[in-house]
Amino acid sequence: AQSVTQLDSQVPVFEEAPVELRCNYSSSVSVYLFWYVQYPNQGLQLLLKYLSGSTLVKGINGFEAEFNKSQTSFHLRKPSVHISDTAEYFCAVSGGNNQGGKLIFGQGTELSVKP
Amino acid sequence: SAVISQKPSRDICQRGTSLTIQCQVDSQVTMMFWYRQQPGQSLTLIATANQGSEATYESGFVIDKFPISRPNLTFSTLTVSNMSPEDSSIYLCSVGVGLRETQYFGPGTRLLVL
């Protein structure tokens, strides 16, 4: 069975500082990996995804993530955060078509950016 | 990507009643999904709804409580039946797009059961 662990439930950071949100997964099959962001009182927005190819993927709003197969990780990073990045961030994994496209989500990381 | 809308955006309901949530997408899609997000928690898949077949429910979710319809490739409904306060959650639909079925989410329906 697949699972996702987000190692930090809350990450406070000052504006313009770098940030890393950690995500580890477990799976017995090849996976696709995703990061979603949820702003207050909104749905989920896709930040970026790893399907295949280059292990460093770039997404919207200046975020990037690196797929590390040996460490089964997919950490999300941004070199300089803004107040507007304050939101809940979810890491998710799917096993592709073999799993019917179902997403398994981590518990979420609340990013709080302070001035 | 896809543009997804949900109705209603929020509702307050009395226990014992039922609410039907609609999900509309701007293009034809094969796979649609319904998730529940309980207060302060992550998302849990309720069921997968493919057009032309019965919905497939995840462990812990049953058709009598969460009946789903999928009449065509752009629309689905989820009904939350015989509601109790424990059903207070955000309900989100999503659609799978592309060869590897990247999922895009609707804005969610915020349900409060009194």
CSV table of N, CA and C in Angstrom, one decimal, chain B:
chain,number,residue,atom,x,y,z
B,1,SER,N,-5.3,21.4,-18.2
B,1,SER,CA,-6.0,21.5,-16.9
B,1,SER,C,-7.5,21.5,-17.2
B,2,ALA,N,-8.3,21.8,-16.2
B,2,ALA,CA,-9.8,21.8,-16.3
B,2,ALA,C,-10.3,22.8,-15.4
B,3,VAL,N,-11.5,23.4,-15.7
B,3,VAL,CA,-12.2,24.3,-14.9
B,3,VAL,C,-13.3,23.6,-14.3
B,4,ILE,N,-13.4,23.5,-12.9
B,4,ILE,CA,-14.4,22.7,-12.2
B,4,ILE,C,-15.2,23.6,-11.3
B,5,SER,N,-16.5,23.5,-11.3
B,5,SER,CA,-17.3,24.2,-10.4
B,5,SER,C,-18.1,23.3,-9.6
B,6,GLN,N,-18.5,23.7,-8.4
B,6,GLN,CA,-19.3,22.9,-7.4
B,6,GLN,C,-20.4,23.8,-6.9
B,7,LYS,N,-21.6,23.1,-6.7
B,7,LYS,CA,-22.7,23.8,-6.1
B,7,LYS,C,-23.3,22.9,-5.1
B,8,PRO,N,-23.7,23.3,-3.9
B,8,PRO,CA,-23.5,24.7,-3.4
B,8,PRO,C,-22.0,24.9,-3.0
B,9,SER,N,-21.6,26.1,-2.8
B,9,SER,CA,-20.3,26.4,-2.2
B,9,SER,C,-20.3,26.1,-0.7
B,10,ARG,N,-21.4,26.3,-0.1
B,10,ARG,CA,-21.5,26.0,1.4
B,10,ARG,C,-22.9,25.8,1.7
B,11,ASP,N,-23.2,25.1,2.8
B,11,ASP,CA,-24.5,25.0,3.3
B,11,ASP,C,-24.5,24.6,4.8
B,12,ILE,N,-25.6,24.9,5.4
B,12,ILE,CA,-25.8,24.5,6.8
B,12,ILE,C,-27.1,23.7,6.8
B,13,CYS,N,-27.0,22.5,7.3
B,13,CYS,CA,-28.1,21.5,7.2
B,13,CYS,C,-28.4,21.0,8.6
B,14,GLN,N,-29.7,20.5,8.7
B,14,GLN,CA,-30.1,19.9,9.9
B,14,GLN,C,-29.8,18.4,9.9
B,15,ARG,N,-29.5,17.8,11.0
B,15,ARG,CA,-29.3,16.4,11.1
B,15,ARG,C,-30.5,15.6,10.6
B,16,GLY,N,-30.2,14.5,9.9
B,16,GLY,CA,-31.2,13.6,9.4
B,16,GLY,C,-31.7,14.0,8.0
B,17,THR,N,-31.3,15.1,7.5
B,17,THR,CA,-31.6,15.5,6.1
B,17,THR,C,-30.5,15.0,5.2
B,18,SER,N,-30.7,15.3,3.9
B,18,SER,CA,-29.7,14.9,2.9
B,18,SER,C,-29.3,16.1,2.0
B,19,LEU,N,-28.2,16.1,1.5
B,19,LEU,CA,-27.7,17.2,0.6
B,19,LEU,C,-27.0,16.6,-0.6
B,20,THR,N,-27.4,17.2,-1.8
B,20,THR,CA,-26.8,16.7,-3.0
B,20,THR,C,-25.8,17.8,-3.5
B,21,ILE,N,-24.6,17.4,-3.8
B,21,ILE,CA,-23.6,18.4,-4.2
B,21,ILE,C,-23.3,18.1,-5.7
B,22,GLN,N,-23.2,19.1,-6.5
B,22,GLN,CA,-23.0,19.0,-7.9
B,22,GLN,C,-21.6,19.4,-8.3
B,23,CYS,N,-21.1,18.7,-9.3
B,23,CYS,CA,-19.7,19.0,-9.8
B,23,CYS,C,-19.8,19.0,-11.3
B,24,GLN,N,-19.4,20.2,-11.9
B,24,GLN,CA,-19.4,20.4,-13.3
B,24,GLN,C,-18.0,20.7,-13.8
B,25,VAL,N,-17.6,20.1,-14.9
B,25,VAL,CA,-16.3,20.3,-15.5
B,25,VAL,C,-16.5,20.8,-16.9
B,26,ASP,N,-15.5,21.7,-17.4
B,26,ASP,CA,-15.7,22.3,-18.6
B,26,ASP,C,-15.3,21.5,-19.8
B,27,SER,N,-14.9,20.3,-19.6
B,27,SER,CA,-14.5,19.4,-20.7
B,27,SER,C,-14.8,18.0,-20.3
B,28,GLN,N,-14.9,17.1,-21.3
B,28,GLN,CA,-15.2,15.7,-21.1
B,28,GLN,C,-14.0,15.0,-20.4
B,29,VAL,N,-14.3,14.3,-19.3
B,29,VAL,CA,-13.3,13.6,-18.6
B,29,VAL,C,-13.8,12.2,-18.2
B,30,THR,N,-12.9,11.3,-18.2
B,30,THR,CA,-13.3,9.9,-17.9
B,30,THR,C,-13.4,9.7,-16.4
B,31,MET,N,-12.4,10.2,-15.7
B,31,MET,CA,-12.4,9.9,-14.2
B,31,MET,C,-12.7,11.1,-13.4
B,32,MET,N,-13.7,10.9,-12.5
B,32,MET,CA,-14.0,11.9,-11.5
B,32,MET,C,-13.9,11.3,-10.1
B,33,PHE,N,-13.5,12.1,-9.2
B,33,PHE,CA,-13.3,11.6,-7.8
B,33,PHE,C,-14.0,12.5,-6.8
B,34,TRP,N,-14.4,11.9,-5.7
B,34,TRP,CA,-15.0,12.7,-4.6
B,34,TRP,C,-14.2,12.5,-3.4
B,35,TYR,N,-13.8,13.6,-2.7
B,35,TYR,CA,-13.0,13.6,-1.5
B,35,TYR,C,-13.7,14.2,-0.4
B,36,ARG,N,-13.4,13.9,0.8
B,36,ARG,CA,-13.8,14.5,2.0
B,36,ARG,C,-12.6,15.1,2.8
B,37,GLN,N,-12.8,16.3,3.3
B,37,GLN,CA,-11.7,16.9,4.1
B,37,GLN,C,-12.4,17.4,5.4
B,38,GLN,N,-12.2,16.6,6.4
B,38,GLN,CA,-12.7,16.9,7.7
B,38,GLN,C,-11.9,18.1,8.3
B,39,PRO,N,-12.5,18.8,9.3
B,39,PRO,CA,-11.9,20.0,9.8
B,39,PRO,C,-10.5,19.8,10.3
B,40,GLY,N,-9.6,20.6,9.7
B,40,GLY,CA,-8.2,20.6,10.1
B,40,GLY,C,-7.4,19.3,9.7
B,41,GLN,N,-8.0,18.6,8.7
B,41,GLN,CA,-7.4,17.3,8.3
B,41,GLN,C,-7.1,17.3,6.8
B,42,SER,N,-6.5,16.2,6.4
B,42,SER,CA,-6.2,16.1,5.0
B,42,SER,C,-7.4,15.5,4.2
B,43,LEU,N,-7.1,15.2,3.0
B,43,LEU,CA,-8.2,14.7,2.1
B,43,LEU,C,-8.2,13.2,2.1
B,44,THR,N,-9.5,12.7,2.1
B,44,THR,CA,-9.7,11.2,2.1
B,44,THR,C,-10.6,11.0,0.9
B,45,LEU,N,-10.2,10.0,0.1
B,45,LEU,CA,-11.0,9.7,-1.1
B,45,LEU,C,-12.3,8.9,-0.7
B,46,ILE,N,-13.4,9.4,-1.1
B,46,ILE,CA,-14.7,8.7,-0.9
B,46,ILE,C,-14.9,7.6,-1.9
B,47,ALA,N,-14.9,8.1,-3.2
B,47,ALA,CA,-15.2,7.1,-4.3
B,47,ALA,C,-14.7,7.7,-5.6
B,48,THR,N,-14.5,6.8,-6.6
B,48,THR,CA,-14.2,7.1,-7.9
B,48,THR,C,-15.4,6.9,-8.8
B,49,ALA,N,-15.7,7.9,-9.6
B,49,ALA,CA,-17.0,7.9,-10.4
B,49,ALA,C,-16.6,7.9,-11.9
B,50,ASN,N,-16.7,6.8,-12.6
B,50,ASN,CA,-16.5,6.8,-14.0
B,50,ASN,C,-17.8,6.7,-14.8
B,51,GLN,N,-17.9,7.4,-15.8
B,51,GLN,CA,-19.2,7.4,-16.6
B,51,GLN,C,-19.4,6.1,-17.1
B,52,GLY,N,-20.7,5.6,-17.0
B,52,GLY,CA,-21.1,4.4,-17.5
B,52,GLY,C,-20.9,3.2,-16.6
B,53,SER,N,-20.4,3.4,-15.4
B,53,SER,CA,-20.2,2.3,-14.5
B,53,SER,C,-20.6,2.8,-13.1
B,54,GLU,N,-20.8,1.8,-12.2
B,54,GLU,CA,-21.1,2.1,-10.8
B,54,GLU,C,-19.8,2.8,-10.2
B,55,ALA,N,-20.1,3.6,-9.2
B,55,ALA,CA,-19.0,4.3,-8.5
B,55,ALA,C,-18.3,3.2,-7.7
B,56,THR,N,-17.0,3.4,-7.5
B,56,THR,CA,-16.2,2.5,-6.7
B,56,THR,C,-15.8,3.2,-5.4
B,57,TYR,N,-16.3,2.6,-4.3
B,57,TYR,CA,-16.1,3.3,-3.0
B,57,TYR,C,-14.9,2.7,-2.2
B,58,GLU,N,-14.3,3.6,-1.5
B,58,GLU,CA,-13.1,3.3,-0.6
B,58,GLU,C,-13.6,2.7,0.7
B,59,SER,N,-12.7,2.0,1.3
B,59,SER,CA,-13.0,1.4,2.6
B,59,SER,C,-13.5,2.5,3.6
B,60,GLY,N,-14.7,2.1,4.2
B,60,GLY,CA,-15.2,3.1,5.2
B,60,GLY,C,-16.3,3.9,4.6
B,61,PHE,N,-16.5,3.9,3.3
B,61,PHE,CA,-17.6,4.7,2.7
B,61,PHE,C,-18.5,3.7,1.9
B,62,VAL,N,-19.8,3.9,2.1
B,62,VAL,CA,-20.8,3.0,1.5
B,62,VAL,C,-21.8,3.8,0.6
B,63,ILE,N,-22.4,3.1,-0.4
B,63,ILE,CA,-23.3,3.8,-1.3
B,63,ILE,C,-24.5,4.3,-0.7
B,64,ASP,N,-25.0,3.6,0.4
B,64,ASP,CA,-26.3,4.1,1.0
B,64,ASP,C,-26.1,5.5,1.6
B,65,LYS,N,-24.9,5.7,2.1
B,65,LYS,CA,-24.6,7.0,2.8
B,65,LYS,C,-24.2,8.1,1.8
B,66,PHE,N,-23.4,7.7,0.8
B,66,PHE,CA,-22.9,8.6,-0.2
B,66,PHE,C,-23.2,8.2,-1.6
B,67,PRO,N,-24.5,8.2,-2.0
B,67,PRO,CA,-24.8,7.8,-3.4
B,67,PRO,C,-24.2,8.8,-4.4
B,68,ILE,N,-23.7,8.3,-5.5
B,68,ILE,CA,-23.1,9.1,-6.5
B,68,ILE,C,-23.7,8.8,-7.8
B,69,SER,N,-23.9,9.9,-8.6
B,69,SER,CA,-24.4,9.7,-10.0
B,69,SER,C,-23.3,10.3,-10.9
B,70,ARG,N,-23.3,9.7,-12.1
B,70,ARG,CA,-22.3,10.2,-13.2
B,70,ARG,C,-23.0,10.0,-14.5
B,71,PRO,N,-24.0,10.9,-14.8
B,71,PRO,CA,-24.8,10.7,-16.0
B,71,PRO,C,-24.1,11.0,-17.3
B,72,ASN,N,-23.0,11.8,-17.3
B,72,ASN,CA,-22.3,12.1,-18.5
B,72,ASN,C,-20.8,12.4,-18.2
B,73,LEU,N,-20.1,12.8,-19.2
B,73,LEU,CA,-18.6,13.0,-19.0
B,73,LEU,C,-18.2,14.3,-18.5
B,74,THR,N,-19.2,15.2,-18.2
B,74,THR,CA,-18.9,16.5,-17.6
B,74,THR,C,-19.6,16.8,-16.3
B,75,PHE,N,-20.3,15.8,-15.7
B,75,PHE,CA,-21.1,16.1,-14.5
B,75,PHE,C,-21.2,14.9,-13.6
B,76,SER,N,-21.2,15.2,-12.3
B,76,SER,CA,-21.4,14.2,-11.3
B,76,SER,C,-22.1,14.8,-10.0
B,77,THR,N,-22.8,14.0,-9.3
B,77,THR,CA,-23.3,14.5,-8.0
B,77,THR,C,-22.9,13.5,-6.9
B,78,LEU,N,-22.8,14.1,-5.7
B,78,LEU,CA,-22.6,13.3,-4.5
B,78,LEU,C,-23.7,13.7,-3.5
B,79,THR,N,-24.4,12.7,-3.0
B,79,THR,CA,-25.4,13.0,-2.0
B,79,THR,C,-24.8,12.5,-0.6
B,80,VAL,N,-25.0,13.4,0.4
B,80,VAL,CA,-24.6,13.0,1.7
B,80,VAL,C,-26.0,12.7,2.4
B,81,SER,N,-26.2,11.5,2.8
B,81,SER,CA,-27.6,11.1,3.2
B,81,SER,C,-27.6,11.0,4.7
B,82,ASN,N,-28.9,11.3,5.2
B,82,ASN,CA,-29.1,11.1,6.7
B,82,ASN,C,-28.0,11.7,7.5
B,83,MET,N,-27.8,13.0,7.3
B,83,MET,CA,-26.6,13.6,7.9
B,83,MET,C,-26.6,13.7,9.4
B,84,SER,N,-25.4,13.7,9.9
B,84,SER,CA,-25.1,13.9,11.3
B,84,SER,C,-24.0,14.9,11.4
B,85,PRO,N,-23.8,15.5,12.6
B,85,PRO,CA,-22.7,16.5,12.8
B,85,PRO,C,-21.3,16.0,12.3
B,86,GLU,N,-21.1,14.7,12.4
B,86,GLU,CA,-19.8,14.1,12.0
B,86,GLU,C,-19.6,14.3,10.5
B,87,ASP,N,-20.6,14.5,9.8
B,87,ASP,CA,-20.5,14.7,8.3
B,87,ASP,C,-20.1,16.2,8.0
B,88,SER,N,-19.9,17.0,8.9
B,88,SER,CA,-19.5,18.4,8.7
B,88,SER,C,-18.1,18.3,8.2
B,89,SER,N,-17.9,18.8,6.9
B,89,SER,CA,-16.6,18.6,6.2
B,89,SER,C,-16.6,19.5,5.0
B,90,ILE,N,-15.5,19.6,4.3
B,90,ILE,CA,-15.4,20.1,3.0
B,90,ILE,C,-15.5,18.9,2.0
B,91,TYR,N,-16.3,19.0,1.0
B,91,TYR,CA,-16.4,17.9,0.0
B,91,TYR,C,-15.9,18.4,-1.3
B,92,LEU,N,-14.9,17.8,-1.8
B,92,LEU,CA,-14.3,18.2,-3.1
B,92,LEU,C,-14.4,17.2,-4.2
B,93,CYS,N,-14.7,17.7,-5.4
B,93,CYS,CA,-14.6,16.8,-6.5
B,93,CYS,C,-13.3,17.1,-7.3
B,94,SER,N,-12.8,16.1,-8.0
B,94,SER,CA,-11.7,16.3,-8.8
B,94,SER,C,-11.8,15.5,-10.1
B,95,VAL,N,-11.1,15.9,-11.1
B,95,VAL,CA,-11.1,15.2,-12.4
B,95,VAL,C,-9.7,14.8,-12.8
B,96,GLY,N,-9.6,13.7,-13.4
B,96,GLY,CA,-8.3,13.2,-13.9
B,96,GLY,C,-8.1,13.7,-15.4
B,97,VAL,N,-7.0,14.3,-15.7
B,97,VAL,CA,-6.8,14.9,-17.0
B,97,VAL,C,-5.5,14.4,-17.5
B,98,GLY,N,-5.4,14.0,-18.8
B,98,GLY,CA,-4.2,13.7,-19.5
B,98,GLY,C,-3.9,12.2,-19.3
B,99,LEU,N,-2.8,11.8,-20.0
B,99,LEU,CA,-2.5,10.4,-20.0
B,99,LEU,C,-2.2,9.8,-18.7
B,100,ARG,N,-1.7,10.5,-17.8
B,100,ARG,CA,-1.4,10.0,-16.4
B,100,ARG,C,-2.3,10.6,-15.4
B,101,GLU,N,-3.4,11.1,-15.9
B,101,GLU,CA,-4.6,11.4,-15.0
B,101,GLU,C,-4.2,12.3,-13.8
B,102,THR,N,-3.5,13.4,-14.1
B,102,THR,CA,-3.2,14.5,-13.1
B,102,THR,C,-4.6,15.0,-12.7
B,103,GLN,N,-4.8,15.1,-11.4
B,103,GLN,CA,-6.1,15.5,-10.8
B,103,GLN,C,-6.1,17.0,-10.6
B,104,TYR,N,-7.2,17.6,-11.0
B,104,TYR,CA,-7.5,19.0,-10.7
B,104,TYR,C,-8.8,19.1,-9.9
B,105,PHE,N,-8.8,20.0,-9.0
B,105,PHE,CA,-9.9,20.0,-8.0
B,105,PHE,C,-10.8,21.2,-8.1
B,106,GLY,N,-12.1,20.9,-7.7
B,106,GLY,CA,-13.0,22.0,-7.6
B,106,GLY,C,-12.8,22.8,-6.4
B,107,PRO,N,-13.6,23.9,-6.2
B,107,PRO,CA,-13.4,24.8,-5.0
B,107,PRO,C,-13.9,24.2,-3.7
B,108,GLY,N,-14.7,23.1,-3.8
B,108,GLY,CA,-15.2,22.5,-2.6
B,108,GLY,C,-16.5,23.0,-2.1
B,109,THR,N,-17.2,22.1,-1.4
B,109,THR,CA,-18.5,22.5,-0.8
B,109,THR,C,-18.3,22.4,0.8
B,110,ARG,N,-18.5,23.5,1.4
B,110,ARG,CA,-18.4,23.5,2.9
B,110,ARG,C,-19.7,23.2,3.6
B,111,LEU,N,-19.8,22.1,4.3
B,111,LEU,CA,-21.0,21.6,4.8
B,111,LEU,C,-20.9,21.6,6.4
B,112,LEU,N,-21.9,22.2,7.0
B,112,LEU,CA,-22.0,22.2,8.4
B,112,LEU,C,-23.4,21.6,8.8
B,113,VAL,N,-23.3,20.5,9.6
B,113,VAL,CA,-24.5,19.8,10.0
B,113,VAL,C,-24.8,20.1,11.5
B,114,LEU,N,-26.0,20.6,11.8
B,114,LEU,CA,-26.3,21.0,13.2
B,114,LEU,C,-27.1,19.9,13.8
